[in-house]
Coordinates of C-alpha atoms and ligand atoms in Angstrom, one line a residue:
M429 CA -6.1 20.5 28.2
K430 CA -9.4 21.5 26.6
L431 CA -11.7 19.7 24.1
Q432 CA -14.0 21.9 22.1
A433 CA -16.7 20.5 19.8
I434 CA -16.3 22.0 16.3
D435 CA -19.4 22.5 14.1
V436 CA -18.4 21.1 10.7
R437 CA -21.9 20.8 9.2
A438 CA -21.3 23.5 6.6
K439 CA -18.0 22.1 5.4
A440 CA -17.9 20.3 2.0
D441 CA -16.3 17.2 3.5
F442 CA -18.9 16.9 6.2
D443 CA -20.6 13.5 5.8
G444 CA -22.8 13.2 8.8
H445 CA -19.7 13.0 11.1
E446 CA -20.8 12.2 14.6
K447 CA -18.2 14.3 16.5
V448 CA -15.3 16.5 15.7
V449 CA -13.2 18.1 18.5
R450 CA -10.4 20.6 18.7
V451 CA -7.8 19.7 21.3
V452 CA -5.8 22.5 22.8
D453 CA -3.3 22.2 25.6
Q454 CA -1.5 25.4 26.5
D455 CA 1.2 23.6 28.7
S456 CA 2.5 21.2 26.1
G457 CA 1.6 23.3 23.0
L458 CA -0.7 20.5 21.6
R459 CA -3.1 21.5 18.9
A460 CA -5.0 18.6 17.4
I461 CA -8.3 17.6 15.8
I462 CA -10.1 14.3 16.5
A463 CA -12.8 13.3 14.1
L464 CA -15.3 10.5 14.6
H465 CA -17.2 9.7 11.4
N466 CA -19.5 6.9 12.5
T467 CA -19.4 4.6 15.5
N468 CA -22.5 2.4 14.9
L469 CA -20.4 -0.7 14.5
G470 CA -17.9 0.1 17.3
P471 CA -15.4 2.7 18.4
G472 CA -13.6 4.6 15.7
L473 CA -10.1 3.2 15.3
G474 CA -7.8 5.3 13.2
G475 CA -4.2 6.6 13.1
C476 CA -2.9 9.8 14.5
R477 CA -1.2 11.8 11.8
M478 CA 1.3 14.5 12.7
Y479 CA 1.9 17.1 10.1
P480 CA 2.7 20.8 9.9
Y481 CA -0.7 21.8 8.4
A482 CA -0.8 25.3 6.9
S483 CA -4.0 26.1 8.8
E484 CA -6.5 24.5 11.2
E485 CA -8.9 24.4 8.3
A486 CA -6.5 22.1 6.4
A487 CA -6.2 19.9 9.5
I488 CA -10.0 19.6 9.9
I489 CA -10.5 18.7 6.2
D490 CA -7.8 16.0 6.5
A491 CA -9.4 14.6 9.7
L492 CA -12.9 14.6 8.1
R493 CA -11.7 12.7 5.0
L494 CA -9.5 10.2 6.8
S495 CA -12.1 9.4 9.5
R496 CA -14.8 8.8 6.8
G497 CA -12.4 6.5 4.9
M498 CA -11.9 4.4 8.1
S499 CA -15.7 3.9 8.5
Y500 CA -15.8 2.3 5.1
K501 CA -12.7 0.3 5.5
A502 CA -13.6 -1.2 8.9
A503 CA -17.2 -2.0 7.8
M504 CA -16.0 -3.8 4.6
A505 CA -13.4 -5.7 6.6
G506 CA -16.2 -7.0 8.9
L507 CA -14.7 -5.4 12.0
P508 CA -16.7 -4.2 15.1
L509 CA -15.1 -0.8 14.6
G510 CA -16.1 2.6 13.3
G511 CA -14.3 5.4 11.6
G512 CA -12.1 7.8 13.5
K513 CA -8.8 9.6 12.9
S514 CA -6.8 12.3 14.6
V515 CA -4.3 14.8 13.4
I516 CA -1.7 16.7 15.4
M517 CA -0.7 20.1 14.0
G518 CA 3.0 20.1 14.2
D519 CA 6.3 19.2 12.6
P520 CA 7.1 15.5 13.6
K521 CA 10.9 16.3 13.2
R522 CA 10.8 19.3 15.6
D523 CA 7.7 19.5 17.8
K524 CA 7.5 16.1 19.5
T525 CA 7.8 16.1 23.3
P526 CA 6.6 13.6 25.9
D527 CA 4.2 16.2 27.3
L528 CA 2.6 16.6 23.9
F529 CA 1.8 12.9 23.6
T530 CA 0.7 12.7 27.2
A531 CA -1.8 15.5 26.5
M532 CA -3.0 13.7 23.3
A533 CA -3.5 10.5 25.3
N534 CA -5.5 12.4 27.9
A535 CA -7.6 13.9 25.1
V536 CA -8.4 10.4 23.9
N537 CA -9.4 9.4 27.4
E538 CA -11.8 12.4 27.5
L539 CA -13.7 10.7 24.6
G540 CA -14.4 7.7 26.9
G541 CA -13.5 5.0 24.4
L542 CA -15.3 6.3 21.4
Y543 CA -11.9 6.8 19.6
I544 CA -9.0 4.3 19.6
I545 CA -5.7 5.9 18.6
A546 CA -3.1 4.2 16.4
Q547 CA 0.1 5.0 14.5
D548 CA 0.1 6.9 11.2
S549 CA 2.4 9.0 9.1
G550 CA 4.4 11.3 11.4
T551 CA 3.9 9.3 14.5
S552 CA 6.1 6.4 15.6
M553 CA 6.0 3.2 17.7
E554 CA 7.8 5.2 20.5
D555 CA 5.0 7.8 20.5
M556 CA 2.5 5.0 20.8
D557 CA 4.5 3.5 23.7
L558 CA 4.4 6.8 25.5
M559 CA 0.6 7.3 25.0
A560 CA 0.0 3.6 26.1
E561 CA 1.2 4.6 29.5
H562 CA -1.7 7.1 29.8
T563 CA -4.6 5.6 27.8
E564 CA -6.0 2.1 27.2
H565 CA -7.8 3.3 24.1
I566 CA -4.9 2.7 21.9
A567 CA -3.9 0.1 19.2
G568 CA -0.1 0.6 18.9
G569 CA 3.2 0.4 20.7
K570 CA 5.4 -2.6 21.6
Q571 CA 2.7 -4.2 23.7
L572 CA 0.5 -4.7 20.7
R573 CA 0.9 -8.2 19.3
H574 CA -0.9 -11.5 18.8
T575 CA -1.1 -13.7 21.9
D576 CA 1.2 -16.3 20.2
S577 CA 3.6 -13.9 18.4
K578 CA 7.3 -14.2 19.0
N579 CA 8.0 -11.0 17.3
E580 CA 9.1 -7.9 19.4
S581 CA 6.3 -5.8 17.9
L582 CA 3.4 -6.0 15.4
D583 CA 4.1 -5.4 11.7
P584 CA 0.8 -5.1 9.9
S585 CA 2.4 -5.3 6.4
P586 CA 2.4 -9.1 6.0
A587 CA -1.3 -9.2 6.8
T588 CA -1.9 -6.4 4.3
A589 CA 0.0 -8.4 1.7
L590 CA -2.0 -11.5 2.5
G591 CA -5.3 -9.7 2.2
V592 CA -4.3 -8.2 -1.2
F593 CA -3.2 -11.6 -2.4
K594 CA -6.5 -13.3 -1.3
G595 CA -8.6 -10.5 -2.9
L596 CA -6.6 -10.6 -6.1
E597 CA -7.0 -14.4 -6.3
A598 CA -10.8 -14.0 -6.0
A599 CA -10.9 -11.2 -8.5
V600 CA -8.9 -13.4 -11.0
K601 CA -11.4 -16.2 -10.5
F602 CA -14.2 -13.8 -11.2
R603 CA -12.6 -12.0 -14.2
F604 CA -11.1 -15.0 -15.9
G605 CA -13.8 -17.6 -15.3
G606 CA -12.4 -19.7 -12.5
R607 CA -8.8 -19.4 -13.5
T608 CA -6.0 -20.1 -11.0
L609 CA -2.9 -18.0 -10.5
S610 CA -0.6 -20.4 -12.3
G611 CA 0.9 -18.7 -15.3
L612 CA -1.0 -15.5 -14.6
R613 CA 1.0 -12.4 -15.6
V614 CA 1.0 -9.7 -12.9
A615 CA 2.8 -6.3 -12.9
I616 CA 3.6 -5.0 -9.5
Q617 CA 4.4 -1.3 -9.0
G618 CA 6.3 -0.8 -5.7
L619 CA 8.2 -3.6 -3.9
G620 CA 8.0 -2.2 -0.3
N621 CA 6.7 -4.0 2.7
V622 CA 3.4 -4.9 1.1
G623 CA 4.4 -5.1 -2.6
F624 CA 7.3 -7.6 -2.0
G625 CA 5.1 -9.7 0.3
L626 CA 2.4 -9.8 -2.4
A627 CA 5.1 -10.8 -5.0
R628 CA 6.2 -13.7 -2.8
H629 CA 2.6 -15.0 -2.5
L630 CA 2.1 -14.7 -6.2
H631 CA 5.4 -16.4 -7.0
K632 CA 4.5 -19.3 -4.7
A633 CA 1.2 -19.6 -6.5
G634 CA 3.0 -19.9 -9.9
A635 CA 2.3 -16.4 -11.3
V636 CA 4.7 -14.7 -13.7
I637 CA 5.8 -11.4 -12.1
F638 CA 6.9 -8.1 -13.6
V639 CA 8.1 -5.4 -11.3
Q640 CA 9.0 -1.7 -11.1
D641 CA 10.4 0.3 -8.2
I642 CA 12.6 3.3 -7.9
N643 CA 14.6 1.3 -5.3
A644 CA 17.0 -0.8 -7.4
T645 CA 17.9 -3.1 -4.5
Q646 CA 14.3 -4.2 -4.1
V647 CA 14.0 -4.9 -7.9
R648 CA 17.3 -6.9 -7.8
R649 CA 15.9 -9.0 -5.0
A650 CA 12.7 -9.7 -6.8
V651 CA 14.6 -10.7 -10.0
Q652 CA 16.9 -13.0 -8.1
E653 CA 14.5 -14.5 -5.5
L654 CA 11.2 -14.6 -7.5
R655 CA 12.4 -14.8 -11.1
A656 CA 10.6 -11.4 -11.7
T657 CA 11.2 -9.4 -14.9
E658 CA 12.1 -5.7 -14.4
L659 CA 10.1 -3.0 -16.1
V660 CA 11.3 0.6 -16.2
G661 CA 9.2 3.8 -15.8
D662 CA 5.9 3.7 -17.7
Q663 CA 6.6 0.2 -19.0
I664 CA 4.7 -0.9 -15.8
Y665 CA 1.5 0.5 -17.4
R666 CA 2.1 -0.5 -21.0
H667 CA 3.4 -4.0 -20.6
K668 CA 0.8 -6.6 -21.6
V669 CA -0.3 -8.4 -18.4
D670 CA -3.4 -9.9 -16.9
V671 CA -3.3 -7.9 -13.6
F672 CA -1.8 -4.6 -12.6
A673 CA -1.1 -4.3 -8.9
P674 CA -0.3 -0.7 -7.7
C675 CA 1.6 -1.1 -4.4
A676 CA 3.6 2.2 -4.2
L677 CA 1.6 5.5 -4.5
G678 CA -1.9 6.9 -4.6
G679 CA -3.3 8.6 -7.8
V680 CA -1.5 6.2 -10.2
I681 CA -4.7 5.7 -12.2
N682 CA -4.8 9.1 -13.9
D683 CA -5.0 10.7 -17.4
A684 CA -1.5 9.8 -18.3
S685 CA -1.5 6.2 -17.1
I686 CA -5.0 5.2 -18.1
V687 CA -4.4 5.4 -21.8
Q688 CA -1.4 3.1 -21.5
L689 CA -2.9 0.4 -19.4
N690 CA -2.7 -3.1 -21.0
C691 CA -4.3 -5.3 -18.4
Q692 CA -7.8 -6.6 -17.6
L693 CA -7.8 -6.3 -13.9
I694 CA -6.4 -3.8 -11.3
A695 CA -5.9 -5.1 -7.8
G696 CA -3.2 -3.6 -5.5
A697 CA -2.5 -2.2 -2.0
A698 CA -1.9 1.5 -2.6
N699 CA -4.3 3.9 -1.0
N700 CA -6.5 6.1 -3.3
Q701 CA -5.4 4.6 -6.6
L702 CA -8.0 6.4 -8.6
L703 CA -7.0 10.0 -9.0
T704 CA -10.6 11.0 -9.5
A705 CA -14.0 9.2 -9.6
D706 CA -14.0 9.8 -13.4
H707 CA -10.9 7.6 -13.7
G708 CA -13.0 4.7 -12.3
R709 CA -15.6 5.5 -15.0
Q710 CA -12.9 5.4 -17.7
L711 CA -11.6 2.0 -16.5
A712 CA -15.1 0.5 -16.7
A713 CA -15.5 1.9 -20.2
S714 CA -12.3 0.2 -21.2
D715 CA -13.4 -3.0 -19.7
I716 CA -10.7 -3.0 -17.0
L717 CA -12.0 -4.4 -13.7
Y718 CA -11.0 -2.3 -10.7
V719 CA -11.0 -3.8 -7.3
P720 CA -11.4 -1.0 -4.7
D721 CA -8.2 -0.4 -2.8
Y722 CA -9.7 0.0 0.6
V723 CA -11.3 -3.4 0.5
L724 CA -8.1 -5.1 -0.7
N725 CA -5.7 -3.4 1.8
A726 CA -7.7 -3.9 5.0
G727 CA -5.4 -6.8 6.2
G728 CA -3.4 -4.3 8.3
I729 CA -6.3 -3.0 10.3
I730 CA -7.8 -6.5 10.7
C731 CA -4.5 -7.7 12.2
I732 CA -4.2 -4.6 14.5
H733 CA -7.8 -5.2 15.7
H734 CA -7.0 -8.9 16.4
A735 CA -3.8 -8.2 18.2
R736 CA -5.7 -5.6 20.4
V737 CA -8.4 -8.0 21.4
G738 CA -6.0 -10.9 22.1
S739 CA -6.5 -13.2 19.1
S740 CA -3.9 -15.7 17.8
I741 CA -2.1 -15.2 14.5
A742 CA -4.2 -18.0 12.9
E743 CA -7.5 -16.3 13.9
S744 CA -6.2 -13.0 12.6
N745 CA -5.1 -14.5 9.3
Q746 CA -8.4 -16.4 8.9
H747 CA -10.2 -13.0 9.1
V748 CA -7.8 -11.4 6.7
A749 CA -8.3 -14.3 4.2
N750 CA -12.1 -13.4 4.2
I751 CA -11.2 -10.4 2.0
G752 CA -11.3 -12.9 -0.8
D753 CA -15.0 -13.7 -0.1
T754 CA -15.8 -10.0 0.2
V755 CA -14.2 -9.2 -3.1
M756 CA -16.1 -12.0 -4.8
E757 CA -19.4 -10.8 -3.3
L758 CA -18.8 -7.2 -4.4
L759 CA -17.8 -8.2 -7.9
Q760 CA -20.9 -10.3 -8.4
R761 CA -23.1 -7.6 -7.1
S762 CA -21.4 -5.1 -9.4
K763 CA -22.0 -7.4 -12.4
Y764 CA -25.6 -8.0 -11.7
S765 CA -26.4 -4.4 -10.9
A766 CA -24.2 -3.0 -13.6
V767 CA -22.7 -0.6 -11.1
R768 CA -19.0 -0.1 -10.8
P769 CA -17.2 -2.1 -8.1
E770 CA -16.0 1.0 -6.2
R771 CA -19.6 2.3 -5.9
I772 CA -20.9 -1.1 -4.8
A773 CA -18.2 -1.3 -2.2
D774 CA -19.3 2.0 -0.7
R775 CA -22.9 0.8 -0.8
M776 CA -22.1 -2.5 0.9
A777 CA -20.1 -0.6 3.6
E778 CA -23.0 1.9 4.2
E779 CA -25.5 -1.0 4.5
R780 CA -23.3 -2.2 7.3
F781 CA -22.4 0.9 9.2
K782 CA -25.4 3.1 8.5
R783 CA -27.9 0.7 10.1
E784 CA -28.9 1.5 13.6
S785 CA -27.1 -0.3 16.4
P786 CA -29.2 -3.4 17.2
D787 CA -31.1 -3.6 20.5
V788 CA -29.7 -5.9 23.2
D789 CA -32.8 -8.0 22.8
E790 CA -32.2 -8.4 19.0
V791 CA -28.6 -9.5 19.6
A792 CA -29.8 -12.1 22.1
Ligands
NAD219 P1 6.6 1.1 1.5 O1 7.1 2.5 1.8 O2 7.3 0.0 2.3 O3 6.9 0.7 0.0 C1 6.6 1.5 -1.1 C2 7.5 1.1 -2.2 O4 7.2 1.9 -3.4 C3 9.0 1.4 -2.0 O5 9.8 0.2 -2.3 C4 9.3 2.5 -2.9 O6 10.7 2.6 -3.3 C5 8.3 2.3 -4.0 N1 8.1 3.5 -4.8 C6 8.0 4.8 -4.4 N2 7.7 5.6 -5.4 C7 7.7 4.8 -6.5 C8 7.4 5.1 -7.9 N3 7.3 6.3 -8.3 N4 7.5 4.0 -8.7 C9 7.7 2.8 -8.3 N5 7.9 2.5 -7.0 C10 7.9 3.5 -6.1 O7 5.1 1.1 1.6 P2 4.1 -0.2 1.9 O8 3.9 -0.3 3.4 O9 4.6 -1.4 1.2 O10 2.7 0.3 1.3 C11 2.5 0.4 -0.1 C12 1.2 1.0 -0.3 O11 0.1 0.3 0.3 C13 1.1 2.5 0.2 O12 0.3 3.2 -0.7 C14 0.4 2.3 1.5 O13 -0.3 3.5 1.8 C15 -0.6 1.2 1.2 N6 -1.0 0.4 2.4 C16 0.0 -0.2 3.2 C17 -0.5 -0.8 4.3 C18 0.5 -1.5 5.2 O14 0.1 -2.4 6.0 N7 1.8 -1.3 5.1 C19 -1.8 -0.9 4.7 C20 -2.8 -0.3 3.8 C21 -2.3 0.4 2.7

């Protein structure tokens, strides 16, 4: 197994990445890229994606973008972690073998703890279990759970839903002058692991819920259990509500949806909600307040970190709940500086991870 440094400085997605390596293992057929964006705050924790990339170039670009995103997410979540990500070039349905993941774990070991590997699209809990036999630099598999958890394994989705709820609650307070969630009208797109959890929290807090999902069973459950009202297709954008919570797909704030939106606040779990930066500009021009997705949906990585370092569920949830304070701080800074929230979030993250690591004396 060989690790070769790749010079990515000329690539458009290069953003001062600290280290990018190509992993090649002839025996197992492993071809992977590991990218570390910034490790000033701690080792780069990030998922291992497995995907049949059309070229190595495509894999490198994905690794560069994803690892950068993790630096921002971890910093805003107040975690002692940096940004890292890995991608395995291969078809998850056909190309998985025990040797492949053993080689990947050995590659992670070669980085000496700078990268902590985790599950992502295309890799499974079983893949993590296998790698956990060969590396300690891993946050995944059945062994990963809070010290007092009775569950068989860790599901980060409830923590993600809690974080989105706390962030949404703070944003509502900010946007609607101290208002609580009672009677608040919220439209939720996507009732999966996170969206349904968010809907439950909102229902408990007295919000009036509107839902849309392509999965009719989930919609029926929400209507029956949470007295939600079903919206169909684009109604989810057009219906007059206070808050729109995208919890299904990325890119939903786009040319087609933005002209239909009938809300004052957007706060949801989906990754990369703004199709382009210009859509953020358009939201601000329409006086719709957008809460940056990566700040809101960090509950999952927070709970993974806490499970890894041996915290209790209560300690983990307390940290997740801090997302509310972070959202409040960033919205206030945005208001006073007249800079859009998503740009302030990036600035706040950079203030945290771009600073030099403190000297030992300073810490003491
Ligand atoms: P999920 O797959 O459990 O749920 C997604 C839901 O969206 C499903 O019910 C699906 O039927 C629905 N959906 C798909 N296409 C749709 C469409 N066109 N219109 C309406 N509904 C549609 O996913 P999840 O784990 O709940 O995650 C939701 C979002 O949050 C994703 O974008 C994910 O990347 C992001 N996220 C999740 C976590 C986590 O901990 N699970 C963490 C961070 C970010």
